[in-house]
Amino acid sequence: FHGRVWSTEALTAMAGGWLDVLGEEFQASGRPIGMVMANHPQSVALMFALSCLPSPLILLPLDLRPWRTSPPLPADTRLVLLRAQQHLEADAQSLDLDVTILSDPDETRGSPDDPVFMAMPGLVLFTSGSTGRPRPVYRTTAALLRLAQALVATVGLPRGAGLIAALPLARAFGLNHGLL
């Protein structure tokens, strides 16, 4: 990404570090958690960190228009922003979202226990908006993982192979066909 190779170990350490920073309050809560899902390694690491929590995860696009959904995002939704996204704080607060801004990640975190990724109950993704405004769609984690496994099997992608995807990861198609 932009001339830097991001290893699995570096992204896992970043995700684990942010999970530690979020602490017990986030880990014990069932409140929905949102994040802005940019096509950036830090966003990917944050998504995996938040996927360890017992809360539904809402992947918001950088475009603010879908944030004003119908029905609206639940008022008790926590929004976790990366430092580079802190300019979105006022817009998020105008929607009554509880905002947490993370500092830059500590990529040197070494924990004997790797986090259990993709343990959340499900994700809220947004449609592309090709037939109107983007709409939120809930998918269970199990359904997302089954779809990812079916896609890998269909294209015959060998274990450990890479995939290049340029689709927005905040959208169902980009997340399913690119990241997962």
Short mmCIF file of N, CA and C in Angstrom, two decimals:
data_model
loop_
_atom_site.label_atom_id
_atom_site.label_comp_id
_atom_site.label_asym_id
_atom_site.label_seq_id
_atom_site.Cartn_x
_atom_site.Cartn_y
_atom_site.Cartn_z
N PHE A 1 0.86 -1.16 0.00
CA PHE A 1 0.00 0.00 0.00
C PHE A 1 0.90 1.22 0.00
N HIS A 2 0.83 2.03 -1.04
CA HIS A 2 1.66 3.23 -1.17
C HIS A 2 3.13 2.95 -0.92
N GLY A 3 3.61 1.84 -1.48
CA GLY A 3 5.03 1.52 -1.41
C GLY A 3 5.46 0.78 -0.15
N ARG A 4 4.55 0.47 0.73
CA ARG A 4 4.89 -0.25 1.96
C ARG A 4 4.20 -1.60 1.96
N VAL A 5 4.92 -2.63 2.34
CA VAL A 5 4.34 -3.96 2.49
C VAL A 5 3.86 -4.09 3.94
N TRP A 6 2.62 -4.46 4.09
CA TRP A 6 2.02 -4.65 5.41
C TRP A 6 1.87 -6.14 5.64
N SER A 7 2.62 -6.70 6.55
CA SER A 7 2.56 -8.14 6.81
C SER A 7 1.34 -8.48 7.65
N THR A 8 0.98 -9.74 7.62
CA THR A 8 -0.09 -10.23 8.47
C THR A 8 0.25 -9.97 9.93
N GLU A 9 1.51 -10.18 10.28
CA GLU A 9 1.94 -9.97 11.66
C GLU A 9 1.78 -8.50 12.08
N ALA A 10 2.14 -7.57 11.19
CA ALA A 10 2.01 -6.15 11.52
C ALA A 10 0.55 -5.75 11.69
N LEU A 11 -0.31 -6.22 10.79
CA LEU A 11 -1.74 -5.89 10.90
C LEU A 11 -2.37 -6.54 12.13
N THR A 12 -1.96 -7.77 12.44
CA THR A 12 -2.48 -8.44 13.64
C THR A 12 -2.03 -7.71 14.90
N ALA A 13 -0.77 -7.28 14.94
CA ALA A 13 -0.26 -6.53 16.09
C ALA A 13 -1.01 -5.21 16.24
N MET A 14 -1.26 -4.54 15.12
CA MET A 14 -1.99 -3.28 15.16
C MET A 14 -3.41 -3.51 15.69
N ALA A 15 -4.07 -4.54 15.18
CA ALA A 15 -5.43 -4.85 15.63
C ALA A 15 -5.44 -5.19 17.11
N GLY A 16 -4.48 -5.99 17.55
CA GLY A 16 -4.41 -6.36 18.97
C GLY A 16 -4.12 -5.16 19.85
N GLY A 17 -3.27 -4.26 19.38
CA GLY A 17 -2.98 -3.05 20.14
C GLY A 17 -4.20 -2.18 20.31
N TRP A 18 -4.96 -2.01 19.23
CA TRP A 18 -6.18 -1.20 19.34
C TRP A 18 -7.22 -1.88 20.22
N LEU A 19 -7.30 -3.18 20.15
CA LEU A 19 -8.24 -3.91 21.00
C LEU A 19 -7.89 -3.68 22.48
N ASP A 20 -6.59 -3.70 22.79
CA ASP A 20 -6.16 -3.41 24.16
C ASP A 20 -6.50 -1.99 24.57
N VAL A 21 -6.30 -1.02 23.66
CA VAL A 21 -6.59 0.38 23.95
C VAL A 21 -8.09 0.58 24.21
N LEU A 22 -8.93 -0.09 23.45
CA LEU A 22 -10.38 0.06 23.64
C LEU A 22 -10.82 -0.48 24.99
N GLY A 23 -10.16 -1.50 25.48
CA GLY A 23 -10.34 -1.96 26.84
C GLY A 23 -11.62 -2.72 27.13
N GLU A 24 -11.77 -3.00 28.41
CA GLU A 24 -12.88 -3.83 28.91
C GLU A 24 -14.25 -3.24 28.61
N GLU A 25 -14.38 -1.92 28.67
CA GLU A 25 -15.68 -1.29 28.46
C GLU A 25 -16.24 -1.66 27.08
N PHE A 26 -15.38 -1.62 26.05
CA PHE A 26 -15.82 -2.01 24.72
C PHE A 26 -16.02 -3.52 24.64
N GLN A 27 -15.13 -4.27 25.28
CA GLN A 27 -15.17 -5.72 25.17
C GLN A 27 -16.37 -6.33 25.89
N ALA A 28 -16.93 -5.63 26.85
CA ALA A 28 -18.07 -6.15 27.60
C ALA A 28 -19.41 -5.64 27.08
N SER A 29 -19.40 -4.64 26.23
CA SER A 29 -20.62 -4.00 25.76
C SER A 29 -21.19 -4.71 24.55
N GLY A 30 -22.48 -4.67 24.43
CA GLY A 30 -23.15 -5.20 23.24
C GLY A 30 -23.67 -4.09 22.33
N ARG A 31 -23.33 -2.83 22.69
CA ARG A 31 -23.79 -1.70 21.87
C ARG A 31 -23.20 -1.79 20.47
N PRO A 32 -23.95 -1.37 19.46
CA PRO A 32 -23.40 -1.38 18.10
C PRO A 32 -22.17 -0.48 18.02
N ILE A 33 -21.22 -0.90 17.20
CA ILE A 33 -20.00 -0.14 16.99
C ILE A 33 -19.87 0.13 15.51
N GLY A 34 -19.58 1.37 15.18
CA GLY A 34 -19.36 1.75 13.79
C GLY A 34 -17.92 2.18 13.58
N MET A 35 -17.51 2.10 12.35
CA MET A 35 -16.19 2.59 11.95
C MET A 35 -16.27 3.03 10.51
N VAL A 36 -15.37 3.93 10.12
CA VAL A 36 -15.29 4.35 8.73
C VAL A 36 -14.31 3.41 8.05
N MET A 37 -14.81 2.65 7.09
CA MET A 37 -14.01 1.63 6.43
C MET A 37 -13.41 2.19 5.15
N ALA A 38 -12.19 2.68 5.27
CA ALA A 38 -11.46 3.19 4.11
C ALA A 38 -10.62 2.05 3.52
N ASN A 39 -10.22 2.20 2.29
CA ASN A 39 -9.32 1.23 1.67
C ASN A 39 -7.89 1.56 2.10
N HIS A 40 -7.58 1.24 3.33
CA HIS A 40 -6.28 1.54 3.93
C HIS A 40 -5.96 0.42 4.92
N PRO A 41 -4.70 0.01 5.02
CA PRO A 41 -4.35 -1.06 5.96
C PRO A 41 -4.77 -0.78 7.40
N GLN A 42 -4.68 0.47 7.86
CA GLN A 42 -5.10 0.77 9.23
C GLN A 42 -6.59 0.52 9.42
N SER A 43 -7.41 0.83 8.41
CA SER A 43 -8.84 0.54 8.51
C SER A 43 -9.09 -0.96 8.56
N VAL A 44 -8.34 -1.70 7.77
CA VAL A 44 -8.49 -3.16 7.78
C VAL A 44 -8.14 -3.70 9.17
N ALA A 45 -7.03 -3.23 9.74
CA ALA A 45 -6.63 -3.69 11.07
C ALA A 45 -7.69 -3.31 12.11
N LEU A 46 -8.24 -2.10 12.01
CA LEU A 46 -9.28 -1.69 12.95
C LEU A 46 -10.53 -2.55 12.80
N MET A 47 -10.91 -2.85 11.56
CA MET A 47 -12.08 -3.71 11.35
C MET A 47 -11.88 -5.06 12.03
N PHE A 48 -10.67 -5.63 11.89
CA PHE A 48 -10.42 -6.92 12.53
C PHE A 48 -10.39 -6.78 14.05
N ALA A 49 -9.87 -5.67 14.58
CA ALA A 49 -9.90 -5.46 16.03
C ALA A 49 -11.34 -5.41 16.53
N LEU A 50 -12.17 -4.62 15.86
CA LEU A 50 -13.57 -4.48 16.29
C LEU A 50 -14.35 -5.76 16.07
N SER A 51 -13.89 -6.60 15.15
CA SER A 51 -14.59 -7.88 14.90
C SER A 51 -14.43 -8.85 16.05
N CYS A 52 -13.53 -8.57 16.99
CA CYS A 52 -13.33 -9.42 18.16
C CYS A 52 -14.37 -9.16 19.24
N LEU A 53 -15.10 -8.07 19.12
CA LEU A 53 -16.03 -7.65 20.16
C LEU A 53 -17.40 -8.30 19.98
N PRO A 54 -18.20 -8.37 21.05
CA PRO A 54 -19.50 -9.03 20.97
C PRO A 54 -20.61 -8.15 20.37
N SER A 55 -20.24 -7.09 19.70
CA SER A 55 -21.19 -6.11 19.18
C SER A 55 -21.33 -6.21 17.67
N PRO A 56 -22.51 -5.90 17.15
CA PRO A 56 -22.62 -5.77 15.69
C PRO A 56 -21.72 -4.63 15.23
N LEU A 57 -21.11 -4.79 14.08
CA LEU A 57 -20.18 -3.81 13.55
C LEU A 57 -20.79 -3.16 12.31
N ILE A 58 -20.79 -1.84 12.29
CA ILE A 58 -21.33 -1.07 11.17
C ILE A 58 -20.16 -0.48 10.41
N LEU A 59 -20.02 -0.86 9.14
CA LEU A 59 -18.94 -0.33 8.30
C LEU A 59 -19.49 0.84 7.50
N LEU A 60 -19.07 2.03 7.89
CA LEU A 60 -19.54 3.25 7.23
C LEU A 60 -18.56 3.66 6.14
N PRO A 61 -19.08 4.13 5.01
CA PRO A 61 -18.20 4.62 3.96
C PRO A 61 -17.68 6.02 4.31
N LEU A 62 -16.66 6.45 3.59
CA LEU A 62 -16.14 7.81 3.77
C LEU A 62 -17.16 8.87 3.41
N ASP A 63 -18.02 8.56 2.45
CA ASP A 63 -19.09 9.46 2.02
C ASP A 63 -20.12 9.55 3.15
N LEU A 64 -20.41 10.75 3.61
CA LEU A 64 -21.30 10.92 4.76
C LEU A 64 -22.78 10.72 4.43
N ARG A 65 -23.17 10.78 3.17
CA ARG A 65 -24.60 10.68 2.85
C ARG A 65 -25.25 9.41 3.38
N PRO A 66 -24.63 8.23 3.24
CA PRO A 66 -25.29 7.02 3.77
C PRO A 66 -25.39 6.98 5.30
N TRP A 67 -24.63 7.83 5.99
CA TRP A 67 -24.70 7.84 7.44
C TRP A 67 -26.09 8.27 7.92
N ARG A 68 -26.80 9.00 7.08
CA ARG A 68 -28.15 9.47 7.43
C ARG A 68 -29.16 8.49 6.84
N THR A 69 -29.12 7.28 7.37
CA THR A 69 -29.95 6.20 6.85
C THR A 69 -31.37 6.29 7.37
N SER A 70 -32.22 5.52 6.75
CA SER A 70 -33.58 5.36 7.22
C SER A 70 -33.85 3.87 7.31
N PRO A 71 -34.01 3.33 8.48
CA PRO A 71 -34.01 3.97 9.79
C PRO A 71 -32.61 4.48 10.13
N PRO A 72 -32.54 5.44 11.08
CA PRO A 72 -31.23 6.01 11.43
C PRO A 72 -30.36 5.01 12.19
N LEU A 73 -29.07 5.31 12.22
CA LEU A 73 -28.17 4.51 13.04
C LEU A 73 -28.66 4.58 14.48
N PRO A 74 -28.59 3.49 15.23
CA PRO A 74 -29.05 3.54 16.63
C PRO A 74 -28.31 4.63 17.41
N ALA A 75 -29.05 5.34 18.24
CA ALA A 75 -28.48 6.49 18.98
C ALA A 75 -27.36 6.07 19.92
N ASP A 76 -27.34 4.82 20.35
CA ASP A 76 -26.28 4.40 21.27
C ASP A 76 -25.07 3.81 20.55
N THR A 77 -25.00 4.01 19.23
CA THR A 77 -23.88 3.49 18.46
C THR A 77 -22.60 4.21 18.82
N ARG A 78 -21.56 3.43 19.04
CA ARG A 78 -20.23 3.98 19.26
C ARG A 78 -19.53 4.03 17.92
N LEU A 79 -18.89 5.14 17.62
CA LEU A 79 -18.14 5.28 16.38
C LEU A 79 -16.67 5.40 16.73
N VAL A 80 -15.87 4.49 16.20
CA VAL A 80 -14.44 4.51 16.42
C VAL A 80 -13.78 5.08 15.17
N LEU A 81 -13.06 6.18 15.34
CA LEU A 81 -12.38 6.83 14.23
C LEU A 81 -10.87 6.72 14.39
N LEU A 82 -10.19 6.56 13.29
CA LEU A 82 -8.74 6.66 13.28
C LEU A 82 -8.36 8.13 13.38
N ARG A 83 -7.16 8.41 13.83
CA ARG A 83 -6.72 9.80 13.96
C ARG A 83 -6.87 10.55 12.63
N ALA A 84 -6.56 9.89 11.51
CA ALA A 84 -6.67 10.53 10.20
C ALA A 84 -8.13 10.85 9.83
N GLN A 85 -9.08 10.29 10.57
CA GLN A 85 -10.50 10.51 10.28
C GLN A 85 -11.17 11.44 11.29
N GLN A 86 -10.40 12.05 12.18
CA GLN A 86 -10.99 12.84 13.25
C GLN A 86 -11.77 14.05 12.74
N HIS A 87 -11.54 14.45 11.48
CA HIS A 87 -12.33 15.55 10.90
C HIS A 87 -13.81 15.18 10.77
N LEU A 88 -14.15 13.90 10.91
CA LEU A 88 -15.54 13.45 10.83
C LEU A 88 -16.26 13.50 12.18
N GLU A 89 -15.55 13.86 13.23
CA GLU A 89 -16.11 13.82 14.58
C GLU A 89 -17.37 14.69 14.71
N ALA A 90 -17.34 15.92 14.24
CA ALA A 90 -18.50 16.81 14.39
C ALA A 90 -19.72 16.26 13.66
N ASP A 91 -19.51 15.72 12.45
CA ASP A 91 -20.63 15.13 11.70
C ASP A 91 -21.20 13.93 12.46
N ALA A 92 -20.33 13.12 13.03
CA ALA A 92 -20.78 11.95 13.78
C ALA A 92 -21.55 12.37 15.03
N GLN A 93 -21.06 13.37 15.72
CA GLN A 93 -21.75 13.83 16.92
C GLN A 93 -23.10 14.46 16.59
N SER A 94 -23.23 15.05 15.40
CA SER A 94 -24.52 15.61 15.00
C SER A 94 -25.57 14.52 14.81
N LEU A 95 -25.11 13.28 14.63
CA LEU A 95 -26.01 12.13 14.51
C LEU A 95 -26.17 11.40 15.84
N ASP A 96 -25.72 12.03 16.92
CA ASP A 96 -25.78 11.46 18.27
C ASP A 96 -24.97 10.18 18.42
N LEU A 97 -23.87 10.07 17.68
CA LEU A 97 -22.98 8.92 17.82
C LEU A 97 -21.95 9.23 18.90
N ASP A 98 -21.60 8.23 19.67
CA ASP A 98 -20.61 8.33 20.74
C ASP A 98 -19.24 8.06 20.11
N VAL A 99 -18.42 9.10 19.95
CA VAL A 99 -17.18 9.02 19.17
C VAL A 99 -15.96 8.74 20.05
N THR A 100 -15.16 7.79 19.60
CA THR A 100 -13.85 7.51 20.18
C THR A 100 -12.83 7.66 19.07
N ILE A 101 -11.79 8.48 19.31
CA ILE A 101 -10.73 8.65 18.32
C ILE A 101 -9.49 7.93 18.81
N LEU A 102 -8.99 7.03 17.99
CA LEU A 102 -7.80 6.25 18.36
C LEU A 102 -6.53 6.99 17.96
N SER A 103 -5.52 6.86 18.77
CA SER A 103 -4.22 7.40 18.40
C SER A 103 -3.59 6.47 17.37
N ASP A 104 -2.47 6.88 16.81
CA ASP A 104 -1.80 6.03 15.84
C ASP A 104 -1.44 4.71 16.49
N PRO A 105 -1.46 3.64 15.72
CA PRO A 105 -1.30 2.31 16.31
C PRO A 105 0.13 2.02 16.77
N ASP A 106 0.21 1.14 17.75
CA ASP A 106 1.49 0.62 18.18
C ASP A 106 1.67 -0.72 17.48
N GLU A 107 2.51 -0.74 16.47
CA GLU A 107 2.70 -1.96 15.67
C GLU A 107 3.69 -2.92 16.31
N THR A 108 4.21 -2.57 17.49
CA THR A 108 5.20 -3.44 18.11
C THR A 108 4.59 -4.30 19.20
N ARG A 109 3.29 -4.21 19.38
CA ARG A 109 2.63 -4.97 20.44
C ARG A 109 2.92 -6.45 20.25
N GLY A 110 3.37 -7.08 21.29
CA GLY A 110 3.59 -8.52 21.23
C GLY A 110 2.80 -9.18 22.32
N SER A 111 1.76 -9.89 21.96
CA SER A 111 0.91 -10.54 22.95
C SER A 111 0.98 -12.04 22.75
N PRO A 112 1.03 -12.79 23.84
CA PRO A 112 1.03 -14.24 23.68
C PRO A 112 -0.30 -14.77 23.15
N ASP A 113 -1.36 -13.98 23.30
CA ASP A 113 -2.69 -14.41 22.86
C ASP A 113 -3.13 -13.59 21.66
N ASP A 114 -3.21 -14.24 20.51
CA ASP A 114 -3.73 -13.54 19.34
C ASP A 114 -5.24 -13.36 19.49
N PRO A 115 -5.76 -12.23 19.07
CA PRO A 115 -7.21 -12.01 19.17
C PRO A 115 -7.97 -12.97 18.25
N VAL A 116 -9.21 -13.23 18.61
CA VAL A 116 -10.08 -14.08 17.79
C VAL A 116 -10.87 -13.15 16.87
N PHE A 117 -10.44 -13.08 15.61
CA PHE A 117 -11.08 -12.19 14.66
C PHE A 117 -12.38 -12.78 14.14
N MET A 118 -13.26 -11.90 13.68
CA MET A 118 -14.55 -12.25 13.08
C MET A 118 -15.44 -13.00 14.07
N ALA A 119 -15.41 -12.57 15.33
CA ALA A 119 -16.23 -13.18 16.37
C ALA A 119 -17.51 -12.39 16.63
N MET A 120 -17.66 -11.22 16.01
CA MET A 120 -18.85 -10.41 16.25
C MET A 120 -20.07 -11.11 15.64
N PRO A 121 -21.28 -10.75 16.08
CA PRO A 121 -22.46 -11.44 15.56
C PRO A 121 -22.72 -11.17 14.08
N GLY A 122 -22.35 -9.99 13.61
CA GLY A 122 -22.59 -9.66 12.21
C GLY A 122 -22.13 -8.27 11.88
N LEU A 123 -22.30 -7.92 10.61
CA LEU A 123 -21.87 -6.63 10.07
C LEU A 123 -23.04 -5.93 9.41
N VAL A 124 -23.04 -4.62 9.51
CA VAL A 124 -23.94 -3.81 8.70
C VAL A 124 -23.07 -3.19 7.62
N LEU A 125 -23.41 -3.49 6.39
CA LEU A 125 -22.72 -2.97 5.21
C LEU A 125 -23.70 -2.10 4.45
N PHE A 126 -23.17 -1.32 3.53
CA PHE A 126 -24.04 -0.48 2.72
C PHE A 126 -24.02 -0.94 1.28
N THR A 127 -25.18 -0.92 0.65
CA THR A 127 -25.26 -1.25 -0.76
C THR A 127 -24.55 -0.17 -1.56
N SER A 128 -24.33 -0.42 -2.83
CA SER A 128 -23.57 0.52 -3.66
C SER A 128 -24.31 1.81 -3.93
N GLY A 129 -25.62 1.79 -3.84
CA GLY A 129 -26.39 2.98 -4.16
C GLY A 129 -26.70 3.10 -5.64
N SER A 130 -26.50 2.03 -6.39
CA SER A 130 -26.71 2.09 -7.84
C SER A 130 -28.19 2.27 -8.20
N THR A 131 -29.10 1.94 -7.27
CA THR A 131 -30.53 2.11 -7.54
C THR A 131 -31.16 3.10 -6.56
N GLY A 132 -30.40 4.08 -6.13
CA GLY A 132 -30.87 5.06 -5.16
C GLY A 132 -29.80 5.26 -4.10
N ARG A 133 -30.23 5.77 -2.96
CA ARG A 133 -29.28 5.97 -1.86
C ARG A 133 -28.75 4.63 -1.37
N PRO A 134 -27.47 4.57 -0.96
CA PRO A 134 -26.97 3.34 -0.36
C PRO A 134 -27.82 2.98 0.86
N ARG A 135 -28.11 1.69 1.00
CA ARG A 135 -28.94 1.23 2.10
C ARG A 135 -28.14 0.29 3.00
N PRO A 136 -28.40 0.34 4.32
CA PRO A 136 -27.71 -0.58 5.22
C PRO A 136 -28.29 -1.99 5.08
N VAL A 137 -27.40 -2.97 5.13
CA VAL A 137 -27.80 -4.37 5.04
C VAL A 137 -27.04 -5.13 6.11
N TYR A 138 -27.76 -5.91 6.93
CA TYR A 138 -27.12 -6.70 7.99
C TYR A 138 -26.83 -8.10 7.47
N ARG A 139 -25.60 -8.58 7.73
CA ARG A 139 -25.20 -9.94 7.37
C ARG A 139 -24.57 -10.57 8.60
N THR A 140 -24.94 -11.78 8.91
CA THR A 140 -24.30 -12.46 10.03
C THR A 140 -22.85 -12.78 9.65
N THR A 141 -22.03 -12.88 10.65
CA THR A 141 -20.62 -13.21 10.41
C THR A 141 -20.52 -14.58 9.74
N ALA A 142 -21.30 -15.54 10.19
CA ALA A 142 -21.26 -16.88 9.60
C ALA A 142 -21.60 -16.83 8.11
N ALA A 143 -22.60 -16.03 7.74
CA ALA A 143 -22.96 -15.92 6.32
C ALA A 143 -21.84 -15.27 5.51
N LEU A 144 -21.20 -14.25 6.06
CA LEU A 144 -20.09 -13.60 5.36
C LEU A 144 -18.93 -14.56 5.15
N LEU A 145 -18.62 -15.34 6.16
CA LEU A 145 -17.51 -16.28 6.03
C LEU A 145 -17.83 -17.41 5.06
N ARG A 146 -19.07 -17.87 5.06
CA ARG A 146 -19.47 -18.90 4.08
C ARG A 146 -19.35 -18.35 2.66
N LEU A 147 -19.76 -17.12 2.45
CA LEU A 147 -19.65 -16.50 1.13
C LEU A 147 -18.19 -16.39 0.71
N ALA A 148 -17.33 -15.95 1.62
CA ALA A 148 -15.90 -15.83 1.31
C ALA A 148 -15.31 -17.20 0.95
N GLN A 149 -15.68 -18.23 1.69
CA GLN A 149 -15.18 -19.57 1.39
C GLN A 149 -15.67 -20.04 0.02
N ALA A 150 -16.92 -19.76 -0.30
CA ALA A 150 -17.46 -20.16 -1.60
C ALA A 150 -16.76 -19.42 -2.74
N LEU A 151 -16.47 -18.14 -2.55
CA LEU A 151 -15.78 -17.37 -3.59
C LEU A 151 -14.36 -17.89 -3.82
N VAL A 152 -13.66 -18.20 -2.74
CA VAL A 152 -12.30 -18.73 -2.86
C VAL A 152 -12.32 -20.08 -3.58
N ALA A 153 -13.28 -20.91 -3.23
CA ALA A 153 -13.39 -22.22 -3.88
C ALA A 153 -13.75 -22.07 -5.36
N THR A 154 -14.63 -21.14 -5.67
CA THR A 154 -15.07 -20.95 -7.05
C THR A 154 -13.94 -20.49 -7.96
N VAL A 155 -13.11 -19.57 -7.48
CA VAL A 155 -12.02 -19.08 -8.32
C VAL A 155 -10.76 -19.93 -8.20
N GLY A 156 -10.77 -20.90 -7.29
CA GLY A 156 -9.63 -21.79 -7.13
C GLY A 156 -8.41 -21.10 -6.55
N LEU A 157 -8.63 -20.15 -5.67
CA LEU A 157 -7.54 -19.41 -5.06
C LEU A 157 -6.80 -20.32 -4.08
N PRO A 158 -5.51 -20.56 -4.30
CA PRO A 158 -4.78 -21.45 -3.37
C PRO A 158 -4.53 -20.78 -2.03
N ARG A 159 -4.38 -21.59 -0.99
CA ARG A 159 -4.12 -21.09 0.36
C ARG A 159 -2.88 -20.19 0.35
N GLY A 160 -2.99 -19.03 0.96
CA GLY A 160 -1.88 -18.10 1.07
C GLY A 160 -1.69 -17.19 -0.13
N ALA A 161 -2.51 -17.36 -1.16
CA ALA A 161 -2.39 -16.52 -2.36
C ALA A 161 -2.94 -15.13 -2.07
N GLY A 162 -2.46 -14.18 -2.80
CA GLY A 162 -2.92 -12.81 -2.65
C GLY A 162 -4.03 -12.48 -3.63
N LEU A 163 -4.69 -11.39 -3.38
CA LEU A 163 -5.77 -10.93 -4.22
C LEU A 163 -5.70 -9.42 -4.28
N ILE A 164 -5.80 -8.86 -5.45
CA ILE A 164 -5.83 -7.42 -5.60
C ILE A 164 -7.27 -7.00 -5.84
N ALA A 165 -7.77 -6.10 -5.01
CA ALA A 165 -9.15 -5.64 -5.15
C ALA A 165 -9.16 -4.13 -4.96
N ALA A 166 -9.84 -3.45 -5.84
CA ALA A 166 -9.89 -1.99 -5.77
C ALA A 166 -11.30 -1.49 -5.49
N LEU A 167 -12.14 -2.33 -4.96
CA LEU A 167 -13.51 -1.94 -4.64
C LEU A 167 -13.57 -1.33 -3.25
N PRO A 168 -14.52 -0.43 -3.00
CA PRO A 168 -14.65 0.14 -1.65
C PRO A 168 -14.96 -0.96 -0.63
N LEU A 169 -14.14 -1.07 0.40
CA LEU A 169 -14.32 -2.12 1.40
C LEU A 169 -15.52 -1.88 2.31
N ALA A 170 -16.08 -0.69 2.31
CA ALA A 170 -17.25 -0.41 3.14
C ALA A 170 -18.54 -0.93 2.48
N ARG A 171 -18.45 -1.34 1.26
CA ARG A 171 -19.61 -1.87 0.54
C ARG A 171 -19.59 -3.39 0.57
N ALA A 172 -20.74 -3.99 0.51
CA ALA A 172 -20.85 -5.44 0.58
C ALA A 172 -19.99 -6.13 -0.48
N PHE A 173 -20.04 -5.66 -1.71
CA PHE A 173 -19.32 -6.30 -2.79
C PHE A 173 -17.80 -6.21 -2.56
N GLY A 174 -17.30 -5.05 -2.16
CA GLY A 174 -15.88 -4.87 -1.91
C GLY A 174 -15.39 -5.71 -0.74
N LEU A 175 -16.15 -5.74 0.35
CA LEU A 175 -15.75 -6.51 1.51
C LEU A 175 -15.77 -8.01 1.19
N ASN A 176 -16.86 -8.47 0.62
CA ASN A 176 -17.01 -9.90 0.33
C ASN A 176 -16.03 -10.38 -0.73
N HIS A 177 -15.89 -9.63 -1.80
CA HIS A 177 -15.09 -10.09 -2.94
C HIS A 177 -13.64 -9.64 -2.89
N GLY A 178 -13.30 -8.77 -1.96
CA GLY A 178 -11.93 -8.29 -1.87
C GLY A 178 -11.25 -8.73 -0.59
N LEU A 179 -11.71 -8.19 0.52
CA LEU A 179 -11.02 -8.41 1.79
C LEU A 179 -11.23 -9.81 2.35
N LEU A 180 -12.49 -10.22 2.51
CA LEU A 180 -12.73 -11.52 3.14
C LEU A 180 -12.30 -12.66 2.23
#
